[in-house]
Structure formats: C-alpha cells, structure tokens
Coordinates of C-alpha atoms in Angstrom, one line a residue:
X9 CA 24.4 -49.1 -11.4
X10 CA 24.4 -45.7 -9.9
X11 CA 21.1 -45.9 -8.1
X12 CA 21.7 -49.1 -6.5
X13 CA 24.8 -47.0 -4.9
X14 CA 23.0 -44.6 -3.7
X15 CA 22.6 -46.0 -0.2
X16 CA 25.9 -48.0 0.3
X17 CA 27.8 -45.1 1.9
X18 CA 31.2 -43.4 0.6
X19 CA 31.6 -44.9 -2.8
X20 CA 35.7 -44.6 -2.2
X21 CA 35.4 -47.3 1.1
X22 CA 32.7 -48.9 -0.9
X23 CA 35.6 -50.5 -3.0
X24 CA 37.8 -51.2 -0.6
X25 CA 34.8 -53.0 1.4
X26 CA 33.5 -55.5 -1.1
X27 CA 37.0 -57.2 -1.6
X28 CA 38.7 -59.4 0.9
X29 CA 42.3 -59.5 0.5
X30 CA 45.3 -62.3 1.0
X31 CA 47.4 -59.9 2.2
X32 CA 49.6 -56.9 1.3
X33 CA 49.6 -53.5 2.6
X34 CA 46.2 -51.5 2.6
X35 CA 47.5 -49.0 0.2
X36 CA 48.7 -51.1 -2.9
X37 CA 45.0 -53.3 -1.9
X38 CA 43.4 -50.2 -2.6
X39 CA 44.9 -49.7 -6.4
X40 CA 45.0 -53.7 -7.1
X41 CA 40.9 -53.6 -5.5
X42 CA 40.3 -50.6 -7.9
X43 CA 41.6 -53.0 -10.7
X44 CA 39.3 -56.3 -9.7
X45 CA 35.6 -53.5 -9.9
X46 CA 37.6 -53.4 -13.7
X47 CA 37.5 -57.4 -13.8
X48 CA 34.2 -57.5 -11.9
X49 CA 32.3 -55.2 -14.5
X50 CA 33.7 -56.6 -17.3
X51 CA 32.4 -59.7 -16.3
X52 CA 28.6 -58.4 -15.7
X53 CA 29.0 -56.4 -19.2
X54 CA 29.9 -60.0 -21.0
X55 CA 27.0 -61.4 -19.8
X56 CA 29.0 -63.9 -17.4
X57 CA 27.2 -64.8 -13.8
X58 CA 28.8 -63.2 -11.2
X59 CA 28.9 -66.2 -8.1
X60 CA 29.3 -66.4 -5.2
X61 CA 33.0 -66.2 -4.0
X62 CA 33.9 -65.2 -7.3
X63 CA 37.9 -63.9 -6.8
X64 CA 40.2 -62.4 -8.7
X65 CA 44.2 -62.5 -8.8
X66 CA 46.0 -59.1 -9.6
X67 CA 50.3 -58.7 -8.5
X68 CA 49.9 -62.2 -6.8
X69 CA 47.4 -61.4 -4.7
X70 CA 44.1 -62.7 -4.9
X71 CA 40.7 -60.5 -3.8
X72 CA 37.5 -62.1 -3.2
X73 CA 34.2 -60.6 -3.8
X74 CA 31.9 -60.0 -0.5
X75 CA 28.2 -61.1 -0.2
X76 CA 28.1 -57.0 0.3
X77 CA 29.5 -56.8 -3.7
X78 CA 27.4 -59.8 -4.8
X79 CA 24.1 -58.0 -3.5
X80 CA 25.1 -54.8 -6.1
X81 CA 25.0 -57.4 -9.2
X82 CA 22.2 -59.5 -7.8
X83 CA 19.8 -56.0 -8.3
X84 CA 21.4 -55.7 -11.8
X85 CA 19.5 -56.5 -14.7
X86 CA 20.8 -58.4 -17.7
X87 CA 23.0 -56.6 -19.7
X88 CA 21.6 -57.0 -23.2
X89 CA 23.1 -59.5 -26.0
X90 CA 24.1 -56.5 -28.4
X91 CA 26.3 -55.3 -25.6
X92 CA 27.6 -58.6 -24.0
X93 CA 29.0 -58.8 -27.8
X94 CA 30.8 -55.7 -28.1
X95 CA 32.3 -56.3 -24.6
X96 CA 33.4 -59.7 -25.3
X97 CA 34.9 -58.6 -28.5
X98 CA 37.1 -55.9 -26.4
X99 CA 39.2 -58.3 -24.2
X100 CA 38.6 -62.5 -22.3
X101 CA 37.7 -62.6 -19.1
X102 CA 40.3 -65.4 -18.5
X103 CA 43.6 -63.3 -19.7
X104 CA 42.2 -60.3 -18.2
X105 CA 45.2 -59.9 -15.8
X106 CA 47.3 -59.6 -19.0
X107 CA 45.8 -57.5 -21.1
X108 CA 45.9 -53.8 -21.3
X109 CA 42.1 -53.3 -19.7
X110 CA 43.2 -54.8 -16.5
X111 CA 46.1 -52.0 -15.7
X112 CA 43.3 -49.7 -14.6
X113 CA 42.1 -49.1 -11.5
X114 CA 38.5 -47.4 -10.7
X115 CA 39.0 -46.1 -7.2
X116 CA 35.9 -44.0 -6.7
X117 CA 33.1 -46.2 -8.2
X118 CA 30.6 -43.2 -8.2
X119 CA 32.6 -40.8 -10.1
X120 CA 33.4 -43.5 -12.7
X121 CA 29.9 -44.0 -13.9
X122 CA 28.9 -40.7 -13.1
X123 CA 31.9 -39.7 -16.4
X124 CA 30.0 -42.3 -18.1
X125 CA 26.2 -41.2 -18.3
X126 CA 28.5 -37.5 -19.0
X127 CA 29.8 -38.8 -22.1
X128 CA 26.1 -39.5 -23.1
X129 CA 25.3 -36.4 -23.0
X130 CA 27.6 -35.0 -24.9
X131 CA 27.3 -37.6 -27.6
X132 CA 23.4 -36.7 -27.4
X133 CA 23.9 -33.4 -27.9
X134 CA 26.8 -33.2 -30.9
X135 CA 24.0 -35.5 -32.5
X136 CA 21.3 -34.0 -31.5
X137 CA 22.8 -30.5 -32.8
X138 CA 24.5 -32.2 -36.6
X139 CA 22.7 -31.0 -39.4
X140 CA 21.1 -33.4 -41.5
X141 CA 20.7 -31.6 -44.2
X142 CA 21.8 -32.5 -48.3
X143 CA 24.8 -29.8 -48.9
X144 CA 26.0 -31.2 -45.0
X145 CA 27.2 -35.0 -46.8
X146 CA 27.4 -33.4 -50.5
X147 CA 31.2 -34.1 -50.0
X148 CA 31.5 -33.8 -54.1
X149 CA 29.3 -30.5 -54.2
X150 CA 26.9 -32.2 -55.9
X151 CA 23.9 -29.9 -55.3
X152 CA 26.9 -26.3 -56.4
X153 CA 27.6 -27.9 -59.7
X154 CA 24.2 -28.6 -60.6
X155 CA 23.2 -25.1 -59.7
X156 CA 25.7 -23.6 -61.9
X157 CA 24.6 -25.2 -64.6
X158 CA 21.0 -24.4 -64.2
X159 CA 21.8 -20.5 -63.4
X160 CA 25.4 -20.3 -64.4
X161 CA 27.9 -18.8 -62.3
X162 CA 27.2 -15.9 -59.8
X163 CA 30.9 -15.0 -58.9
X164 CA 31.4 -11.3 -60.2
X165 CA 34.7 -9.4 -61.6
X166 CA 36.4 -8.6 -58.1
X167 CA 37.6 -5.2 -60.4
X168 CA 35.0 -4.6 -62.8
X169 CA 31.7 -6.4 -61.3
X170 CA 30.7 -8.6 -64.3
X171 CA 29.8 -11.9 -63.6
X172 CA 31.6 -14.9 -64.9
X173 CA 30.2 -16.3 -68.0
X174 CA 32.2 -20.0 -68.1
X175 CA 30.6 -22.7 -67.9
X176 CA 32.0 -24.4 -64.8
X177 CA 30.5 -28.1 -64.5
X178 CA 31.9 -28.7 -68.1
X179 CA 35.3 -29.3 -66.5
X180 CA 35.5 -31.7 -63.1
X181 CA 37.3 -29.5 -61.0
X182 CA 36.2 -26.8 -58.4
X183 CA 34.8 -23.8 -60.3
X184 CA 38.2 -21.4 -59.0
X185 CA 40.4 -24.1 -59.0
X186 CA 43.6 -23.7 -61.6
X187 CA 42.0 -25.2 -64.3
X188 CA 38.6 -24.1 -63.8
X189 CA 38.9 -20.3 -63.6
X190 CA 36.2 -17.7 -63.4
X191 CA 36.0 -15.6 -66.6
X192 CA 34.0 -13.1 -68.5
X193 CA 35.0 -14.7 -72.0
X194 CA 33.0 -11.9 -73.9
X195 CA 34.9 -9.4 -72.3
X196 CA 34.7 -7.1 -68.8
X197 CA 32.8 -4.1 -68.8
X198 CA 34.0 -0.8 -67.8
X199 CA 35.4 -0.2 -64.5
X200 CA 33.0 2.4 -64.3
X201 CA 30.5 0.7 -64.2
X202 CA 31.5 -1.2 -60.8
X203 CA 32.2 2.6 -59.5
X204 CA 36.2 2.6 -60.6
X205 CA 37.3 7.0 -60.3
X206 CA 40.6 7.7 -61.3
X207 CA 42.5 8.4 -58.2
X208 CA 43.2 12.2 -58.3
X209 CA 40.8 13.7 -60.9
X210 CA 37.9 11.5 -60.0
X211 CA 36.8 11.0 -63.3
X212 CA 35.2 7.2 -64.2
X213 CA 38.0 5.0 -65.3
X214 CA 37.0 4.0 -68.9
X215 CA 39.4 1.0 -69.3
X216 CA 38.5 -3.1 -69.0
X217 CA 40.6 -5.5 -67.1
X218 CA 41.8 -7.0 -70.0
X219 CA 43.5 -3.6 -71.1
X220 CA 45.3 -2.7 -68.0
X221 CA 48.6 -3.3 -68.1
X222 CA 51.4 -5.0 -65.3
X223 CA 52.8 -1.8 -63.7
X224 CA 49.2 -0.4 -63.8
X225 CA 48.1 1.5 -60.2
X226 CA 44.8 0.3 -59.1
X227 CA 43.0 1.5 -55.5
X228 CA 41.5 -1.7 -53.7
X229 CA 39.3 -0.6 -50.8
X230 CA 42.0 2.7 -50.2
X231 CA 44.8 0.6 -50.6
X232 CA 47.4 1.3 -53.9
X233 CA 48.6 -1.7 -55.5
X234 CA 50.0 -2.7 -59.2
X235 CA 47.9 -4.2 -60.9
X236 CA 50.3 -7.7 -61.2
X237 CA 49.8 -7.9 -57.3
X238 CA 45.4 -7.6 -57.6
X239 CA 45.6 -10.2 -60.4
X240 CA 47.8 -12.4 -57.7
X241 CA 45.5 -11.7 -55.0
X242 CA 42.6 -12.7 -57.4
X243 CA 43.9 -15.9 -58.5
X244 CA 40.8 -17.8 -59.1
X245 CA 40.1 -15.2 -61.9
X246 CA 41.4 -14.9 -65.5
X247 CA 41.4 -11.1 -66.1
X248 CA 42.3 -11.7 -70.0
X249 CA 46.0 -10.9 -71.1
X250 CA 47.5 -7.0 -70.8
X251 CA 47.8 -4.9 -73.7
X252 CA 50.6 -3.0 -75.5
X253 CA 51.1 1.0 -74.5
X254 CA 49.7 2.0 -78.2
X255 CA 46.8 -0.4 -78.4
X256 CA 45.6 1.0 -74.4
X257 CA 45.9 4.7 -75.6
X258 CA 44.2 4.2 -79.3
X259 CA 41.1 1.9 -77.4
X260 CA 41.0 4.6 -74.4
X261 CA 40.5 7.6 -77.2
X262 CA 37.7 5.3 -78.6
X263 CA 36.2 4.7 -74.8
X264 CA 36.5 8.6 -74.4
X265 CA 34.9 9.3 -78.0
X266 CA 31.4 7.2 -76.4
X267 CA 31.5 8.9 -72.8
X268 CA 31.2 11.7 -74.3
X269 CA 27.6 10.6 -76.2
X270 CA 26.7 8.8 -73.1
X271 CA 28.3 10.2 -70.5
X272 CA 25.9 13.0 -69.6
X273 CA 22.9 10.6 -70.5
X274 CA 24.1 8.3 -67.6
X275 CA 25.1 10.6 -65.1
X276 CA 21.8 12.6 -65.4
X277 CA 20.0 8.7 -64.7
X278 CA 22.6 8.6 -61.5
X279 CA 22.4 12.2 -60.4
X280 CA 26.4 12.5 -61.0
X281 CA 27.9 15.3 -61.9
X282 CA 29.6 14.7 -65.5
X283 CA 33.6 15.4 -66.1
X284 CA 35.7 15.3 -68.8
X285 CA 39.6 15.3 -69.0
X286 CA 39.5 19.1 -70.1
X287 CA 37.0 19.8 -66.9
X288 CA 38.6 22.1 -64.3
X289 CA 38.9 19.7 -60.8
X290 CA 38.5 22.6 -57.5
X291 CA 40.9 22.0 -55.2
X292 CA 38.1 19.9 -51.7
X293 CA 37.6 22.2 -49.4
X294 CA 40.6 22.1 -46.7
X295 CA 40.1 20.8 -42.8
X296 CA 41.8 20.5 -39.9
X297 CA 42.0 16.6 -38.8
X298 CA 42.8 15.9 -35.3
X299 CA 44.4 11.9 -35.4
X300 CA 44.3 10.3 -31.8
X301 CA 46.1 6.8 -32.6
X302 CA 46.3 4.1 -29.8
X303 CA 49.8 3.6 -28.8
X304 CA 49.5 1.0 -25.9
X305 CA 51.0 -2.3 -25.5
X306 CA 47.9 -4.3 -27.1
X307 CA 48.8 -2.0 -30.4
X308 CA 52.6 -3.8 -30.1
X309 CA 53.6 -5.2 -33.5
X310 CA 51.4 -5.4 -36.4
X311 CA 48.6 -3.2 -35.4
X312 CA 50.5 -0.4 -34.9
X313 CA 52.8 -0.9 -38.3
X314 CA 49.2 -1.2 -40.1
X315 CA 47.8 1.7 -37.8
X316 CA 50.5 4.0 -39.7
X317 CA 50.5 2.7 -42.4
X318 CA 46.6 4.1 -43.1
X319 CA 47.5 6.9 -41.6
X320 CA 50.2 7.5 -44.0
X321 CA 47.5 6.5 -47.0
X322 CA 45.1 8.8 -45.6
X323 CA 47.9 11.7 -45.6
X324 CA 48.7 10.7 -49.3
X325 CA 44.9 10.9 -50.8
X326 CA 44.5 14.6 -48.5
X327 CA 47.9 16.0 -50.5
X328 CA 46.9 14.4 -53.9
X329 CA 43.4 16.1 -53.6
X330 CA 45.4 19.4 -53.5
X331 CA 43.6 20.4 -49.9
X332 CA 45.1 22.9 -48.1
X333 CA 44.5 21.2 -44.8
X334 CA 46.1 21.3 -41.0
X335 CA 46.9 18.4 -39.2
X336 CA 47.6 17.2 -35.2
X337 CA 48.4 13.9 -34.4
X338 CA 48.0 13.4 -30.9
X339 CA 50.3 9.7 -29.8
X340 CA 48.2 8.5 -26.5
X341 CA 48.6 5.0 -24.2
X342 CA 48.0 6.0 -20.4
X343 CA 49.3 8.9 -21.0
X344 CA 50.0 11.5 -24.1
X345 CA 51.8 14.0 -26.7
X346 CA 51.4 15.6 -29.9
X347 CA 53.6 13.7 -32.3
X348 CA 52.2 17.2 -34.6
X349 CA 50.5 20.2 -34.0
X350 CA 48.6 21.9 -36.4
X351 CA 50.8 22.1 -39.1
X352 CA 50.6 21.9 -43.4
X353 CA 49.7 18.2 -43.4
X354 CA 51.9 18.0 -46.4
X355 CA 54.8 18.2 -44.0
X356 CA 54.6 15.3 -41.5
X357 CA 56.9 12.1 -41.5
X358 CA 55.1 9.5 -40.5
X359 CA 58.6 7.9 -39.7
X360 CA 59.0 10.4 -36.6
X361 CA 55.9 8.7 -34.6
X362 CA 57.2 6.6 -32.1
X363 CA 55.4 3.6 -30.6
X364 CA 55.2 3.9 -26.7
X365 CA 53.7 0.4 -24.9
X366 CA 51.5 1.8 -22.3
X367 CA 48.3 1.2 -20.6
X368 CA 45.0 3.1 -22.1
X369 CA 43.8 6.6 -20.8
X370 CA 41.1 7.9 -23.1
X371 CA 41.2 11.5 -20.9
X372 CA 44.3 12.6 -21.7
X373 CA 44.3 12.1 -25.7
X374 CA 40.6 14.0 -25.7
X375 CA 42.3 17.1 -23.5
X376 CA 44.8 17.3 -26.4
X377 CA 41.9 17.7 -28.3
X378 CA 40.0 20.9 -26.6
X379 CA 43.4 22.0 -26.1
X380 CA 44.0 22.1 -30.2
X381 CA 40.7 23.5 -31.3
X382 CA 40.7 26.2 -28.4
X383 CA 44.2 27.2 -29.3
X384 CA 42.8 27.4 -33.0
X385 CA 39.7 29.5 -31.7
X386 CA 42.5 31.8 -30.1
X387 CA 44.5 32.3 -33.5
X388 CA 43.3 35.5 -35.5
X389 CA 42.8 34.4 -39.1
X390 CA 43.8 38.0 -40.7
X391 CA 47.8 37.9 -38.4
X392 CA 48.4 34.3 -39.0
X393 CA 49.0 32.0 -41.6
X394 CA 46.6 29.2 -40.1
X395 CA 43.7 29.6 -41.3
X396 CA 40.2 28.8 -39.2
X397 CA 39.4 25.4 -40.9
X398 CA 36.8 23.1 -39.1
X399 CA 38.0 20.2 -37.8
X400 CA 37.6 16.3 -38.4
X401 CA 38.0 13.7 -35.6
X402 CA 39.2 10.5 -35.8
X403 CA 39.6 8.7 -32.5
X404 CA 41.3 5.0 -33.2
X405 CA 41.2 2.5 -30.7
X406 CA 41.8 -1.0 -29.3
X407 CA 41.2 -0.8 -25.4
X408 CA 39.3 -0.3 -22.7
X409 CA 39.8 3.0 -20.4
X410 CA 37.3 5.2 -18.4
X411 CA 35.5 7.2 -20.4
X412 CA 36.6 11.2 -21.0
X413 CA 33.6 12.8 -19.8
X414 CA 34.7 16.0 -18.8
X415 CA 36.3 16.3 -22.4
X416 CA 33.1 15.5 -24.9
X417 CA 31.3 17.1 -22.5
X418 CA 33.5 19.9 -23.6
X419 CA 33.6 19.2 -27.4
X420 CA 29.7 18.6 -26.6
X421 CA 29.7 22.5 -26.5
X422 CA 32.2 22.8 -29.7
X423 CA 30.3 21.2 -31.6
X424 CA 29.8 23.1 -34.8
X425 CA 33.4 23.8 -35.0
X426 CA 33.6 19.3 -35.7
X427 CA 32.6 18.5 -39.0
X428 CA 32.7 15.6 -38.3
X429 CA 34.2 12.7 -35.6
X430 CA 35.2 9.4 -36.2
X431 CA 35.6 6.3 -34.2
X432 CA 37.6 2.9 -34.8
X433 CA 37.5 0.6 -32.6
X434 CA 39.7 -2.7 -33.1
X435 CA 40.1 -6.0 -32.2
X436 CA 37.6 -8.2 -30.2
X437 CA 37.5 -6.7 -26.8
X438 CA 34.2 -5.4 -25.4
X439 CA 33.5 -1.5 -27.4
X440 CA 31.0 -0.5 -25.5
X441 CA 33.5 2.9 -24.1
X442 CA 34.0 3.2 -27.3
X443 CA 30.9 3.5 -28.9
X444 CA 29.3 5.6 -25.7
X445 CA 32.2 8.1 -26.9
X446 CA 30.7 7.6 -30.7
X447 CA 27.9 8.0 -29.8
X448 CA 27.9 11.6 -27.5
X449 CA 29.7 13.0 -30.6
X450 CA 27.2 11.7 -32.9
X451 CA 29.9 10.0 -35.0
X452 CA 30.8 7.2 -37.4
X453 CA 31.5 4.0 -35.9
X454 CA 34.1 1.5 -37.6
X455 CA 34.8 -1.7 -35.9
X456 CA 37.7 -3.6 -37.2
X457 CA 38.4 -7.3 -36.4
X458 CA 41.8 -7.1 -38.4
X459 CA 44.4 -4.6 -37.8
X460 CA 45.2 -5.2 -41.7
X461 CA 42.0 -3.3 -42.6
X462 CA 43.0 0.2 -41.5
X463 CA 44.1 1.5 -45.0
X464 CA 41.7 0.7 -46.0
X465 CA 39.2 2.5 -43.7
X466 CA 42.0 5.8 -43.5
X467 CA 41.8 5.6 -47.3
X468 CA 37.7 5.8 -47.1
X469 CA 37.5 8.5 -44.6
X470 CA 40.2 10.8 -46.2
X471 CA 37.9 10.3 -49.5
X472 CA 35.0 11.6 -47.6

C-alpha cells in the first residue's frame, strides 16, 4: 500500500482528493475524511469488496470515494483469511460510525503506514533478541533446585566462608527464604580461615560464628558493626545461637591451645608471621596523609556524608594502629582550602569540615598538595616536632575538570617522597581525566558506583 502511494503526490492532499464531500467547512471535512480512511481500511482488511462510489457518513456528512481512491485498492492483493478474521473480530463495519474505531482520524496516510512498519521492525527485533533458553522459562527454578539436590548448596557463610550444608530441595521454598535459610549445620569454621583478624592486634580470629555475642563488634569490608547488625544484613543465613561469655571464654582458651600447636605450621605454609597474644606488636610506620575531598555540588547530600564517614573510619583505624601519622585535608570545588594542615592525626575532627557546593577545579587542589610537600621538606626535622615523613596522597572526586598538568609534573619530580598515590573515583560520569592523573602518578585507581562504598575503600586504604 505504501509503495502504491509513492507516485500519488502529497500524502496529506491525497486523502482530501479521493473523497467527495456532500457539504460542510473544509477544515471539518479534512478531519472527517481522515475518519473515512479508517473506515475504508477497515472495509478492505475485513475482506469486503470496495465498490465504486462507496460512501461513508461522518457527523451527518456523506463522503463518497472517487475513482482515484478506488484505483489504489484495485492494485492491492486480497488480505489473508487469518487477517480478515482478526479484523472482523475487532468491529462490525456496518456500525463503525458508533464505535471507538470511527473516532480515529488519519490525516497523513504515508506516515500512518510507516509507523505500522516501524512497529513491526521493533517487534521482530525484540523477538529475535529474546533468549530462548531453559532458564528464562524456568519460573519455578526447577533447574536450580535439581542442581542443589545434585551438588549441594554453593552459598558460603558471609563471615567464615564455610559452604552451606543444608538440603534445600527438601523444602519447597527457595534457598535463603525464611523457612529454608542457609546454615552450617555441622558447625562453622574458624573465622581465621576466611582471613578475619582482630582489628587492633591483627591476630587471626579463632572464634566461630555461633560463638559470637550479639553486641560483639565485627569488621565488614572496613566497617565496624555489631554482630546483631551483621545478622540483620544476612537474613538468608542461620548463624546458630549465641553463647554466654563464660562458654566463650572456655572455648577461646581451647582454641588458643590448638592454635599454639597448628598455628606455626599454617603460617609457614602460607608465608605468614605467627603471633600470639603475648607477642608485642610494633607500631606501623607513620606517614603524612594528604586527603583531597571533592566538595562540589554533585557531592551534596548522601555522597558527602558517606565521604566524611569514610574519612572518619580511616582516621579511627590509623589512630588505633598507634602510628604517629600526620594529616593534611584539602577540601575543593572550583576553589581549594585547607581543612587541616600538617596536624597530628589524633587532633582531627571530621565534624568541622564544611561542604562548599561549587564547581570542580583540580588545579587549585593540587596546588595545595605541592605547597604541603614543599613546606614539609623545608622544615628542619632536628628543630621541629614535625617528623619528615613520606607522603600518601588520597585524591577523591566524582567530577570532570581540566587536567592539572603543571602541578602533576611538579609532583612527579617529588615522587621519591610519595609512598603511595590513590585515586577514588565515584559515579557514572566519564572518568578519563581521573584515570589519566592516576596513571601519571603511578597510583592505585578505585572506581565506585555507589557512595556508600566510600567507607569500605577508605578503611582498606588505612590498612594498606
């Protein structure tokens, strides 16, 4: 039909040309003729013959099909029986004027036909790209349940990482549901097997999950939580009942005895240092940390709060390690300023750091980094209480700005004093400038999609 209209001139004028009106205003007739096209197409697609001088009544006006319009339908093939049956089921052509279909008005037949063809292509594309594989149609997860029965559950305890040993196939609900939770029915393993250590002493944790008290702290990806809070985060797991302090103390003593026998061999096997409660822990090497915090408008609200929480966790970890660290905190948007300059890390108060809400400029921020390092090197360690420490720079941003080429080149000349350089990039925007800065500084690049992960990454950096 679209091909037959190719040589008929304007598709808008065509509808006006093929119907003869019994009277009325031209503007109303144009709209009514659009409805006549709907009725004419319905007649054709229903399998009814389009006769010469066929007419339609719309709003008390009669519109008769001219020979020019009749020629169009004489060129077209007859619609298939399946199509005619479908169209007839939609409506009855004798009552079309009183039906919903008669309310439509086609003013441009060419665009109408093209839109139908476009929809066809979209449907075909969607159909061709639909995965016709069993998991897509396995709404009851029969395949997963059979796998669970054949190989057992593959989930691991989120704390000690021992595999779940529950036969989930014995219950109709899905694994992890309230009545079919994961568990280590034969007992959890020592948390040391999953790399869990005590926060301050850095000793391997010899507790099992079922031995934990509700208010006992646990470090989860750099965040300190109570055991009760950790269990709420993993409601798909049954960790067993907590025990009394006396029972815990007795078990801890037994595990220490076991650890004293097998610990040295395990540590030697994995090239680790064996320590006990009586082993004195040397304070870690101190550094001068320079933190660059993005306070531009895009960081407003939750991202800024999470960033400060991450910095607070960072400071707490470094303080608890007993390292004699110094700290400089630079807050920047299109300007930059010192929130803290070369102070004892123990004196920092995160609540004093203010959000500035501007645009983004990296050059001003890195100017202060250069200034901090130059001033520290000019001080005489013999006459100053400030120790000449190596620097660790942590650059955090979620925005785009011009590359601070001049400042980066200056920092490269001072790289012997830069122990580590970290870039923490947040968000979904293009991060090519941040990646380029990190590459020039030979740093560690971390990309985060959600600001809630800032606490975790700052805690991890603090422990490096």
